[in-house]
Coordinates of C-alpha atoms and ligand atoms in Angstrom, one line a residue:
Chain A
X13 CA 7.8 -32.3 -16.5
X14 CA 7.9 -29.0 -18.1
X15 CA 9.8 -25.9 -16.6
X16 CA 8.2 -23.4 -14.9
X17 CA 11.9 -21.2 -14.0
X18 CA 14.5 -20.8 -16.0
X19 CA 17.4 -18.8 -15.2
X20 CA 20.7 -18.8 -17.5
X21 CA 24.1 -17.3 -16.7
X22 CA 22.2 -14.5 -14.4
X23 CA 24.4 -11.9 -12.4
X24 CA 22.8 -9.3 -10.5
X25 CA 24.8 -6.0 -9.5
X26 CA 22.5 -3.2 -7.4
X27 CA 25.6 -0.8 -7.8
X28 CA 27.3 -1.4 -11.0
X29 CA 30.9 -3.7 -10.4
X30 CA 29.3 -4.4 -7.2
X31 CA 27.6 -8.0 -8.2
X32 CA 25.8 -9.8 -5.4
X33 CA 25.0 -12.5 -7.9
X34 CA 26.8 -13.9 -10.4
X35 CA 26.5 -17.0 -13.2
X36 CA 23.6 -18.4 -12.0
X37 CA 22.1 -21.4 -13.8
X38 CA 18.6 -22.5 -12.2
X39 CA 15.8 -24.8 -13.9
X40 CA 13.0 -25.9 -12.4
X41 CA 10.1 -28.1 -13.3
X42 CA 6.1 -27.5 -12.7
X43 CA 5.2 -28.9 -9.9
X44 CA 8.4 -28.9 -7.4
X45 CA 8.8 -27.9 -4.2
X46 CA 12.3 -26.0 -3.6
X47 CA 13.8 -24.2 -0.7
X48 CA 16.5 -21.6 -1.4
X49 CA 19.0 -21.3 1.4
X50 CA 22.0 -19.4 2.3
X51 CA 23.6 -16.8 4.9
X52 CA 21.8 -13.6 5.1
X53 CA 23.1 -11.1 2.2
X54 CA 23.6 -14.4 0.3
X55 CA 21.2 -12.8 -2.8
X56 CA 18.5 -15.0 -1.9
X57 CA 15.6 -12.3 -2.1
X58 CA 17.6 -10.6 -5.2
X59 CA 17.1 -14.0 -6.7
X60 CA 13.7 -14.5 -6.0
X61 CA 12.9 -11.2 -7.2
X62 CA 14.4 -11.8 -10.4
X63 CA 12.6 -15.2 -10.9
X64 CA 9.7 -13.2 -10.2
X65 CA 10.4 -10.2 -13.0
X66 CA 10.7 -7.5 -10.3
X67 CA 14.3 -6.9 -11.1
X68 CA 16.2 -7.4 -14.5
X69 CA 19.3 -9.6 -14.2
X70 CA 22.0 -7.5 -15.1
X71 CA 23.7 -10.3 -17.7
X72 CA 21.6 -14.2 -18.5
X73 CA 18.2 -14.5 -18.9
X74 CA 15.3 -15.5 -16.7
X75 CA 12.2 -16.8 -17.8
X76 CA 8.9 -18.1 -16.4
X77 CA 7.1 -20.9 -18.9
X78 CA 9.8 -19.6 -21.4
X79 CA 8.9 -16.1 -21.5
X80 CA 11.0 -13.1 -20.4
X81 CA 10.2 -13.0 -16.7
X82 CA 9.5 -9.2 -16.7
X83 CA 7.4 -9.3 -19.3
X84 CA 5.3 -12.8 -18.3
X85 CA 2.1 -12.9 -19.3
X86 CA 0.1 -14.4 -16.9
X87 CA 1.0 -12.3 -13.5
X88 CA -2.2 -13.5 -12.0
X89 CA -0.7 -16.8 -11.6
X90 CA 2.3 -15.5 -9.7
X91 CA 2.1 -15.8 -5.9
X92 CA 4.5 -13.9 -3.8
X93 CA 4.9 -13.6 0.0
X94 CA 7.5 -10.7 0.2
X95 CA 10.3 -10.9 3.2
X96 CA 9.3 -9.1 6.2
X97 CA 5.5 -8.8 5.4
X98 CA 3.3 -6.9 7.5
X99 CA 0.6 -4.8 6.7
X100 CA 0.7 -1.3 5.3
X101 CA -0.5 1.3 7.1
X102 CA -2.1 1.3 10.8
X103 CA -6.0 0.7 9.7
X104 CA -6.6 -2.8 11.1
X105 CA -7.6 -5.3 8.4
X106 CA -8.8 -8.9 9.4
X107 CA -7.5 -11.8 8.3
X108 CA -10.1 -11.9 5.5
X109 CA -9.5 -8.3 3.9
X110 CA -5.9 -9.4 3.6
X111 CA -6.8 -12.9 2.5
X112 CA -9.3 -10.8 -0.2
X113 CA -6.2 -8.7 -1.4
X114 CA -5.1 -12.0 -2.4
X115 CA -7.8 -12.1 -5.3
X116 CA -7.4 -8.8 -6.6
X117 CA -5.8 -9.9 -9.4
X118 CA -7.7 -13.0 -10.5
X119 CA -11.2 -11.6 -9.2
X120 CA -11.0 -8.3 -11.4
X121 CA -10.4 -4.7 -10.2
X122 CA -13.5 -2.9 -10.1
X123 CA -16.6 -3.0 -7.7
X124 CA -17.1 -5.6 -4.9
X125 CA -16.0 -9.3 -5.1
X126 CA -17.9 -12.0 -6.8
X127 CA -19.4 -14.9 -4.9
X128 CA -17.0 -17.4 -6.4
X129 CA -13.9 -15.5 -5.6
X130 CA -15.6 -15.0 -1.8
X131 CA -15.9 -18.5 -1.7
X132 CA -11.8 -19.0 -2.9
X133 CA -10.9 -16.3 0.0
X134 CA -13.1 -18.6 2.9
X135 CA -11.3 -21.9 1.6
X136 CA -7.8 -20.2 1.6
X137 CA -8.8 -18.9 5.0
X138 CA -10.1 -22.4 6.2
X139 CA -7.1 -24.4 4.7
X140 CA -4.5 -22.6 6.7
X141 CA -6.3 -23.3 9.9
X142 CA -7.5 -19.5 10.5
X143 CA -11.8 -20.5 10.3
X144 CA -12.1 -18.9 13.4
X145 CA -10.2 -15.9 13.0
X146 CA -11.7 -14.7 9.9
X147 CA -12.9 -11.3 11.4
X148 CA -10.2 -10.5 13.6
X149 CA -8.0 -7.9 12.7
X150 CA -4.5 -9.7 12.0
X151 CA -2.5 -7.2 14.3
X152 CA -3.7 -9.1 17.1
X153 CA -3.0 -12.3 16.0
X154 CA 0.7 -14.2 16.8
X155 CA 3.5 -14.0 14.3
X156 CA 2.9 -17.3 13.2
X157 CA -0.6 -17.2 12.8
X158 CA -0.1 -13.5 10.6
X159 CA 2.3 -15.5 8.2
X160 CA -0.5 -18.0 8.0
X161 CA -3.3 -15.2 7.1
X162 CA -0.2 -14.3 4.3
X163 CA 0.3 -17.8 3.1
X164 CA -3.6 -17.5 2.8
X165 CA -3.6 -14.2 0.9
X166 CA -1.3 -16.3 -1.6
X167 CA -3.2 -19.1 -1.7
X168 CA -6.5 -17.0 -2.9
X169 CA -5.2 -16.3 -6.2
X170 CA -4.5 -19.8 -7.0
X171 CA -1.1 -19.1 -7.5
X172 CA 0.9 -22.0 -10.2
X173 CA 3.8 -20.6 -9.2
X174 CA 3.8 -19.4 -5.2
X175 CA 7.2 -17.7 -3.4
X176 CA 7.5 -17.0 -0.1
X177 CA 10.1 -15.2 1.1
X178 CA 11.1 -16.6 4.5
X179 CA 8.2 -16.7 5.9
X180 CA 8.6 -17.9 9.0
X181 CA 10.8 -14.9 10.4
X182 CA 9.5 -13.8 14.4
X183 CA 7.8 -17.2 14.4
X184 CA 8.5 -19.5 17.3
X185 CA 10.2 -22.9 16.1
X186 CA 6.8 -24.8 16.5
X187 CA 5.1 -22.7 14.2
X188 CA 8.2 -23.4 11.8
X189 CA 7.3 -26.9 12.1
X190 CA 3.6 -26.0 11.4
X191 CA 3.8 -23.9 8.7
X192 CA 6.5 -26.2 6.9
X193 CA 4.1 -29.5 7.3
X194 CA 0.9 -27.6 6.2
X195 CA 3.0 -25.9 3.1
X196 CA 4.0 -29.7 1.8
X197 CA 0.6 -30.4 2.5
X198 CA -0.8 -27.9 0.2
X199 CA 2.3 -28.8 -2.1
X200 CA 0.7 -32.4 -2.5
X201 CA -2.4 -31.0 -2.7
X202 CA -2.7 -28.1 -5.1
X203 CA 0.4 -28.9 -7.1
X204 CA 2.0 -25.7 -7.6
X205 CA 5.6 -25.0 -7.9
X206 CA 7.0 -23.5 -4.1
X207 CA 9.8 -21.8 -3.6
X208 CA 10.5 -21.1 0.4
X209 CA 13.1 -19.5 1.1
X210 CA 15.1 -19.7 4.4
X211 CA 18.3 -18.6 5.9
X212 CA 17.9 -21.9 8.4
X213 CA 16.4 -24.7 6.1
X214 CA 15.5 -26.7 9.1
X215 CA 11.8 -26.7 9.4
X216 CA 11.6 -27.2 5.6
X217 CA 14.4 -29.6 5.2
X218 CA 12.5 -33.1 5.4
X219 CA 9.8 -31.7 3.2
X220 CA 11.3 -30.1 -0.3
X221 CA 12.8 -32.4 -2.5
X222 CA 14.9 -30.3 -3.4
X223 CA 17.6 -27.8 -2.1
X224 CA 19.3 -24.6 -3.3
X225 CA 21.8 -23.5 -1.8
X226 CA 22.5 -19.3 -2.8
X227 CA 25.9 -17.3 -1.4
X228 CA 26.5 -15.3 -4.9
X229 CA 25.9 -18.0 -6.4
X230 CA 24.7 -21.8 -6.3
X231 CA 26.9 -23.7 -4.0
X232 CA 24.5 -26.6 -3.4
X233 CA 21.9 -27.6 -5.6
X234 CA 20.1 -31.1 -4.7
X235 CA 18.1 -33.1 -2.3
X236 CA 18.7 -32.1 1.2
X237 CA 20.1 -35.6 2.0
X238 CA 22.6 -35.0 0.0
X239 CA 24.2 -31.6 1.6
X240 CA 28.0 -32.6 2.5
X241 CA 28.1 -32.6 6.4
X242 CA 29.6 -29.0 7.0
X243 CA 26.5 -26.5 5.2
X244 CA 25.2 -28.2 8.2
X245 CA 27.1 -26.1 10.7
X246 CA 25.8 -22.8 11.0
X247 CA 28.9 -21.0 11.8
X248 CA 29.8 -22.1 8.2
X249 CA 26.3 -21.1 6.7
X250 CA 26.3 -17.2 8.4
X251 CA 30.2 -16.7 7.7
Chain B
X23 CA -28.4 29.5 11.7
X24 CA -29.9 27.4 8.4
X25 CA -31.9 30.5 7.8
X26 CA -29.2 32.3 6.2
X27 CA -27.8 31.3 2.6
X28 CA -24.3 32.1 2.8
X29 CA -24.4 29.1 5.9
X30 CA -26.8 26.9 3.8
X31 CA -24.0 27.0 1.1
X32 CA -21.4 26.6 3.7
X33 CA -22.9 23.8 5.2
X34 CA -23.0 22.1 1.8
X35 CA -19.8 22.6 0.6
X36 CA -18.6 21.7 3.9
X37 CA -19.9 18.5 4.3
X38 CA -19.0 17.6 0.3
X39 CA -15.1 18.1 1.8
X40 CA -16.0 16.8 5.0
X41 CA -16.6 13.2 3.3
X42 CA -14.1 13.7 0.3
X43 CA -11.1 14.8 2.2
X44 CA -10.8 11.6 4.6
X45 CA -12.3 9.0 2.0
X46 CA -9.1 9.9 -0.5
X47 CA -6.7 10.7 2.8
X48 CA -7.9 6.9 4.2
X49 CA -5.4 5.6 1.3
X50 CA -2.5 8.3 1.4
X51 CA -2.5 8.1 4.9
X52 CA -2.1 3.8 5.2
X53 CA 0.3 4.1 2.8
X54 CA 2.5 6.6 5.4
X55 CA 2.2 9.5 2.8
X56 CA 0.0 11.6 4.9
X57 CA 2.3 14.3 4.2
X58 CA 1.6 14.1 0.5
X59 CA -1.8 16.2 1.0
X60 CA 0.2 18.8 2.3
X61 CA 2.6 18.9 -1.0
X62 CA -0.3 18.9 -3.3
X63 CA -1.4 22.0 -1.1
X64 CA 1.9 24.1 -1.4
X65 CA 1.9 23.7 -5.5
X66 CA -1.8 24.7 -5.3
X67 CA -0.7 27.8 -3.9
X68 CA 1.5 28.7 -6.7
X69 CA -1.6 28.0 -8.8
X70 CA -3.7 30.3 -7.0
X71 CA -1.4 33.0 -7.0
X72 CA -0.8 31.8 -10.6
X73 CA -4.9 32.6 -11.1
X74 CA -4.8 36.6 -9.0
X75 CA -1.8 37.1 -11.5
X76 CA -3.4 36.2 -14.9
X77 CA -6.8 37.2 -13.2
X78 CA -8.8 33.7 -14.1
X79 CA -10.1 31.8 -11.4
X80 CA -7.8 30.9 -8.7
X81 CA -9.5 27.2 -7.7
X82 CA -9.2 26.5 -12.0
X83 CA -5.4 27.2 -11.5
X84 CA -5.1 26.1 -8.4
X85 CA -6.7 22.6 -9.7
X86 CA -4.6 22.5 -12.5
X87 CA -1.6 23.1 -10.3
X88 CA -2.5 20.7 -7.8
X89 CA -3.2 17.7 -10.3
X90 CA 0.5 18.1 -12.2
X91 CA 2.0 18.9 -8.9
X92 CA -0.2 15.4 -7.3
X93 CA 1.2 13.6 -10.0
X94 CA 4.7 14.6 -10.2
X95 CA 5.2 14.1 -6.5
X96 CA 4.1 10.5 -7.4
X97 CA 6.0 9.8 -10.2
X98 CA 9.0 11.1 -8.0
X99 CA 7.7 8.9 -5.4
X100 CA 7.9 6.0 -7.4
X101 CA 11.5 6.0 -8.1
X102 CA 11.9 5.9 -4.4
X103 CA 15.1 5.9 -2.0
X104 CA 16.4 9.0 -0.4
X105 CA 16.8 11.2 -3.1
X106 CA 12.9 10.4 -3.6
X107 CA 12.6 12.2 -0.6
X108 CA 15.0 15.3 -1.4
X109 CA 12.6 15.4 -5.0
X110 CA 9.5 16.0 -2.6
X111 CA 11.0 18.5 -0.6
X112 CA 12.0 20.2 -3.8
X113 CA 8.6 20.0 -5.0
X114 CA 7.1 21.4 -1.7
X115 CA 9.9 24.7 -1.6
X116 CA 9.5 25.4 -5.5
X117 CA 5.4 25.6 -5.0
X118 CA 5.4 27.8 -2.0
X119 CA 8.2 29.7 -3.5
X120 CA 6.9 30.4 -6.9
X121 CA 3.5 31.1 -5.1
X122 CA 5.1 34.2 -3.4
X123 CA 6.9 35.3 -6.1
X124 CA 4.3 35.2 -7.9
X125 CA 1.6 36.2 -5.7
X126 CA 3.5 39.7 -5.1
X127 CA 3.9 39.9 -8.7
X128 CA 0.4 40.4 -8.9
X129 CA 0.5 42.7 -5.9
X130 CA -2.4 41.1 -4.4
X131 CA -0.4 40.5 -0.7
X132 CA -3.6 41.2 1.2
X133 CA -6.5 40.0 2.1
X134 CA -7.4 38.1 -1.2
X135 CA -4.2 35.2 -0.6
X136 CA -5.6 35.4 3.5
X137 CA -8.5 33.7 1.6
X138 CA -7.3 30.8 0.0
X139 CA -4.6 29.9 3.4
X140 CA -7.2 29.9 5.4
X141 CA -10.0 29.9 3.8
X142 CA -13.3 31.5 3.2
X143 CA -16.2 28.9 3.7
X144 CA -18.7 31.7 4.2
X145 CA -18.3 33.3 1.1
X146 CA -18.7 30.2 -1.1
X147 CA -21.6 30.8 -3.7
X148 CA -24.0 28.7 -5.4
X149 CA -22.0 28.4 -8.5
X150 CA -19.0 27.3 -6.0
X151 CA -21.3 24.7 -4.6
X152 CA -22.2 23.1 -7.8
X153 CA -18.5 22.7 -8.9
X154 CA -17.6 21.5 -5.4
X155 CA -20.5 19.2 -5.3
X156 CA -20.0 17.7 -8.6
X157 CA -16.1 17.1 -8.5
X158 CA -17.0 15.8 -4.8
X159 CA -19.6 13.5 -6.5
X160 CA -16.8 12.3 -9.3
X161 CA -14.1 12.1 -6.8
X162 CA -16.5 9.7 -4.4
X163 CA -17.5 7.7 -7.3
X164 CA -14.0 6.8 -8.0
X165 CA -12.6 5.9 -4.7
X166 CA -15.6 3.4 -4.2
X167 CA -15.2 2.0 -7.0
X168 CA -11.3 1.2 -6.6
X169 CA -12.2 0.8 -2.8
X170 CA -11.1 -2.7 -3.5
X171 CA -7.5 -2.3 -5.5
X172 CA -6.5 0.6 -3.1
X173 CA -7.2 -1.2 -0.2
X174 CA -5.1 -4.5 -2.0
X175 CA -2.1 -2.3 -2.4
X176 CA -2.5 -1.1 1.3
X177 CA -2.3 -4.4 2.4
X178 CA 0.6 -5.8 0.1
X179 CA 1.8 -3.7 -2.5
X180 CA 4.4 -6.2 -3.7
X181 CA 2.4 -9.1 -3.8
X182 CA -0.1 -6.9 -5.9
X183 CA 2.6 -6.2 -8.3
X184 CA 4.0 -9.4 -8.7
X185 CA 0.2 -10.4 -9.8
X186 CA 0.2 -7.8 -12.3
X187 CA -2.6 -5.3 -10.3
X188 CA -1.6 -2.0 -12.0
X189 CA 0.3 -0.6 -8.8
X190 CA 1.4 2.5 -11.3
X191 CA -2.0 3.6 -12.5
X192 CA -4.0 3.1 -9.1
X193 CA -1.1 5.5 -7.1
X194 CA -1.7 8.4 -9.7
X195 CA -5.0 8.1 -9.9
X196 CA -4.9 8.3 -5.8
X197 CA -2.0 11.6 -6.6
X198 CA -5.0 12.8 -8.8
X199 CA -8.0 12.7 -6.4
X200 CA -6.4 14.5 -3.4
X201 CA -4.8 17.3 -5.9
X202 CA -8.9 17.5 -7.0
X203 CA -9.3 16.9 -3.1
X204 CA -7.2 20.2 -2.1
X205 CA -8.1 22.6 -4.6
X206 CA -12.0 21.8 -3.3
X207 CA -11.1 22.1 0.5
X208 CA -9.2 25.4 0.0
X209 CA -12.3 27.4 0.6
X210 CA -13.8 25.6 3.3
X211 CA -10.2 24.9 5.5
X212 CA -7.5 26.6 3.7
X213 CA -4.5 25.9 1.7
X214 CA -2.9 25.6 5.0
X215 CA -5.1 23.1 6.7
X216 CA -6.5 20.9 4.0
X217 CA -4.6 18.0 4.8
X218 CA -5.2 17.9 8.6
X219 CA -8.6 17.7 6.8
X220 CA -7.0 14.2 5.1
X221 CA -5.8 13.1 7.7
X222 CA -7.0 13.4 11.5
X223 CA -10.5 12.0 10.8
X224 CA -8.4 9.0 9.4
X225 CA -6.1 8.5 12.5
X226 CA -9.2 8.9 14.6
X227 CA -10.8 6.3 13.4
X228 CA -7.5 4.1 12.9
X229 CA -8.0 4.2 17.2
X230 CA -11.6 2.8 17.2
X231 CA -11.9 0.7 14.3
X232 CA -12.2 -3.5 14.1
X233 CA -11.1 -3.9 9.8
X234 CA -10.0 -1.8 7.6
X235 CA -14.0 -1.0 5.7
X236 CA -14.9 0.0 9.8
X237 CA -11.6 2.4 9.9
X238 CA -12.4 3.9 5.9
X239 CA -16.3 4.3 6.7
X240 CA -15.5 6.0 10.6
X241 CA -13.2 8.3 9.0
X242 CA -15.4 9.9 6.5
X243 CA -18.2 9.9 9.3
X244 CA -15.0 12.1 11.8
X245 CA -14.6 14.1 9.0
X246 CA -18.1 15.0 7.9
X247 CA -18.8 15.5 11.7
X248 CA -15.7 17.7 12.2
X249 CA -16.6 20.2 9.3
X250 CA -20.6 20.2 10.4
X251 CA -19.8 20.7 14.6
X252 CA -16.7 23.1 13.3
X253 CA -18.6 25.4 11.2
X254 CA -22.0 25.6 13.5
X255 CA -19.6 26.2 16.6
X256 CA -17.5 28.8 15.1
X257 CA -21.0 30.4 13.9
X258 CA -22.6 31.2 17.6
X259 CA -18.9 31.5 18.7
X260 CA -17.9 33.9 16.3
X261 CA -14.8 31.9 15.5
X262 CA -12.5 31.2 12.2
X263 CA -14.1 28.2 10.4
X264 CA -11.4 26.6 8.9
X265 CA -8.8 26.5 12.1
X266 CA -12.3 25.6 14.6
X267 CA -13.7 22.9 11.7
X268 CA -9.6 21.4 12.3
X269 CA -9.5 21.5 15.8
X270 CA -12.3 19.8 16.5
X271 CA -11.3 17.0 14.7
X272 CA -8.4 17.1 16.5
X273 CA -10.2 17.0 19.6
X274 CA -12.2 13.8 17.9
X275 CA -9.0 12.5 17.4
X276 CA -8.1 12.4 21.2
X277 CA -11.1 10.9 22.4
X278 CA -10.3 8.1 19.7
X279 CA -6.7 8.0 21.3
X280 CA -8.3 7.5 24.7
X281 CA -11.5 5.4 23.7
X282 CA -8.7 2.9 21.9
X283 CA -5.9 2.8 24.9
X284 CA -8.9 2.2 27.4
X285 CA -10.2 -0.7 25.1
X286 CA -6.8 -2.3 24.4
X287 CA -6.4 -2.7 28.3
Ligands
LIG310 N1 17.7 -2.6 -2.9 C1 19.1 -2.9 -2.7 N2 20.0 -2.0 -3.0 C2 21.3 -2.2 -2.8 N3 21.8 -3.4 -2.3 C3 20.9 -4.3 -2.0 C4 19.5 -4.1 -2.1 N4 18.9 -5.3 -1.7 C5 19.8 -6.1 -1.3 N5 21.1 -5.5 -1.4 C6 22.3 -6.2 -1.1 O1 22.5 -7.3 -2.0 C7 23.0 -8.4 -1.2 C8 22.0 -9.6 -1.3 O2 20.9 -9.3 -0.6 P1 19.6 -10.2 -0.5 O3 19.3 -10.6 -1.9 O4 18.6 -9.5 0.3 O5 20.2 -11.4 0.3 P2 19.4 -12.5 1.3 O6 17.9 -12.4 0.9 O7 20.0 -13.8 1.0 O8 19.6 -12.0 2.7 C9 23.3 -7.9 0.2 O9 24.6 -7.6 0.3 C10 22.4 -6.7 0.3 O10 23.0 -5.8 1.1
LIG311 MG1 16.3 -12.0 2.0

């Protein structure tokens, strides 16, 4: 299996002395599905944002395919569903102008979409269970099913690499379960390498193979199975 | 009414900003900068007074100001925070400031400035309607054919950047169109007005609209019906273009507000 993220020795400092990461070591293959966990301030979206060249680690390296992450080369194959996402702005877009953002970069800038990249956007729509909501505007729509139109949006790009930044934040636990079962389905099915990250891993936990846990660093890195007893206990996790 | 020239012209260059000013507001205005047309509008009045002072054309000057002022406020944008904002407040105190300074430099404190803060739709000539026209035309061109990226970035700006969309060049060029934007809208609202110009026909039809392409295409259709009922109403009524052209799309805007709250119930 080849490696999609490398990261070597990274610290991270915002303010300089002031590091809210520090000697991290991460590799990870094409292909694998990951959750990053940890207590809120942990430097989970720092870490994240690093993998995905949007900050420069302040020591270490990080690379995507083995080139400088900042500097990757192939952006369009990056897909990233930022924390907190809702839409810009107060003009209400449907689920399929968001789910059309989602090609801008692998569709071409200028002028109207092509046919083919229509098509992507509809399938991307249709595989996160939205058919039906294609033309409504995605304001209306529950939390969970806005994170789904997101997910979509990601998915149009067709995205090797695809990040989502805890995307299931203001979503009941039901949709947790939802949205966790239909992202290992698309796992299995489109083979990219996911990254979900999550402040409470439960939802995701019996579908990665993998976990990462983050608080500064990597305290826990292995299969959820493995996690020693007491990451369980939430008043350890937030302290 | 249409038997007259000077309103024939009017009407034109009118409804060239009437469609202009909301098409290039739609975007400053979803990204929460709506106050950005109103920045661009007080560095364009150090560039007019810049123009009575070296006595060449105030709306070159006024242009040029506009564009460098458009882009620096979104380069200072860019680097964001706090202190981003402080940088835009500068940039908005040092324009109207060195527009007064300048302005009485040039001892022209009358009637001429009146024109450009308020403006002076009736006296636009036929040479003024072919500029406006043509940079209207340009300025149109552009946004529909980025209609697609700028709408991308409304929706998710990060993810856009992350997939490599040119997040950088797309904001200037938007910085760019409404400087153009504000130095062709100063004679037909004012320097004073142009960006409720950029910006009410777009919450208007933020009220009424079911996707974003509804909300972009009602707000041009406000704004071009604001400038057309403003000017014909302040013609039988005797009344300031520029302010009655604004408040009528004011009053468009509450109809929307009401239209939107009785649908929504
Ligand atoms: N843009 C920023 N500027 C300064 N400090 C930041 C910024 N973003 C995050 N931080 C700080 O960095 C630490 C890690 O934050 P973050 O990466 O968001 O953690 P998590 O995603 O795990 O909640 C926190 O202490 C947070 O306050
Ligand atoms: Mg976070």
């Amino acid at each position: 299996m080849s490696l999609a993220i490398e990261l070597s020795s990274v610290s991270f400092a915002y303010r300089a002395g002031h590091h809210v990461l520090e000697g991290v070591d991460l590799r990870i293959g094409e292909g694998a599905f990951v959750a990053i966990a940890g207590p809120n301030g942990g430097g989970k979206t720092t870490l994240v944002r690093i993998i995905l060249g949007l900050e420069r680690p302040s020591e270490g390296t990080a690379s995507l395919y083995g080139e400088p992450a900042h500097r990757f080369s192939r952006r369009r194959t990056l897909g990233y569903l930022a924390q907190r996402s809702e839409l810009g702005g107060d003009a209400p877009a449907t689920v399929r102008e968001v789910v059309s953002a989602g090609r801008l970069a692998a569709g071409g800038l200028l002028g109207p979409l092509r046919r083919r990249d229509r098509e992507l956007v509809t399938e991307a729509i249709e595989r996160v269970g939205l058919g039906d909501f294609a033309d409504t505007p995605v304001q209306t729509l529950s939390g969970g099913m806005q994170q789904r139109a997101f997910i979509a949006k990601a998915l149009a790009g067709e995205p090797s690499i695809l990040v989502l930044d805890e995307p299931t934040t203001g979503v009941d636990a039901e949709s947790q379960e939802s949205l966790a079962s239909l992202l290992a389905r698309l796992h299995s099915e489109l083979g990219a390498t996911i990254l979900y990250v999550s402040h409470e891993f439960g939802a995701v936990e019996q579908f990665v193979e993998r976990l990462v846990l983050v608080r500064r660093t990597i305290v826990f890195d292995g299969p959820p199975q493995a996690l020693p007893g007491v990451w369980h206990d939430p008043s350890h996790a937030h302290a | 009414m249409l038997e007259l020239e000077f309103m024939r012209l009017a009407l034109g260059a009118g409804a060239v900003v009437g469609v202009l000013a909301p098409a290039v507001g739609f975007f400053l205005v979803q990204r929460r900068q709506s106050l950005v047309g109103d920045g661009i509008g007080h560095v364009a009045f150090a560039g007019v007074a810049a123009g009575i002072l070296l006595d060449v054309s105030p709306i070159v000057t006024a242009l040029v100001a506009a564009v460098l002022g458009g882009v620096a406020i979104e380069f200072l944008r860019s680097k964001g925070g706090t202190a981003g904002d402080q940088a835009l407040a500068l940039v908005f105190y040092t324009g109207i400031a060195a527009g007064v300074v300048l302005i009485s430099a040039a001892g022209a404190l009358n009637v001429d400035l009146f024109q450009y803060l308020f403006g002076s739709i009736l006296t636009v000539t036929r040479t003024d309607l072919v500029v406006i026209a043509s940079l209207g035309t340009v300025g149109l061109a552009i946004v529909g054919l980025l209609y697609r990226p700028l709408a991308g970035v409304v929706v998710d700006e990060e993810g856009a950047r992350v997939a490599g969309v040119p997040i950088g060049a797309l904001n200037v060029t938007v910085a760019a169109l409404a400087a153009v934007t504000v130095a062709l809208s100063m004679r037909v609202v004012g320097i004073l007005l142009v960006a409720a110009l950029m910006v009410l026909p777009v919450s208007a039809a933020g009220r009424i609209a079911w996707s974003m392409r509804s909300a972009f295409l009602l707000s041009i259709a406000v704004g071009l019906v604001s400038v057309l009922t403003g000017l014909t109403v302040s013609y039988y009524a005797d009344l300031p273009p520029g302010g009655t052209i604004v408040l009528v799309a004011a009053a468009v805007f509450g109809v929307a507000l009401a239209a939107g709250a009785l649908r929504r119930r």
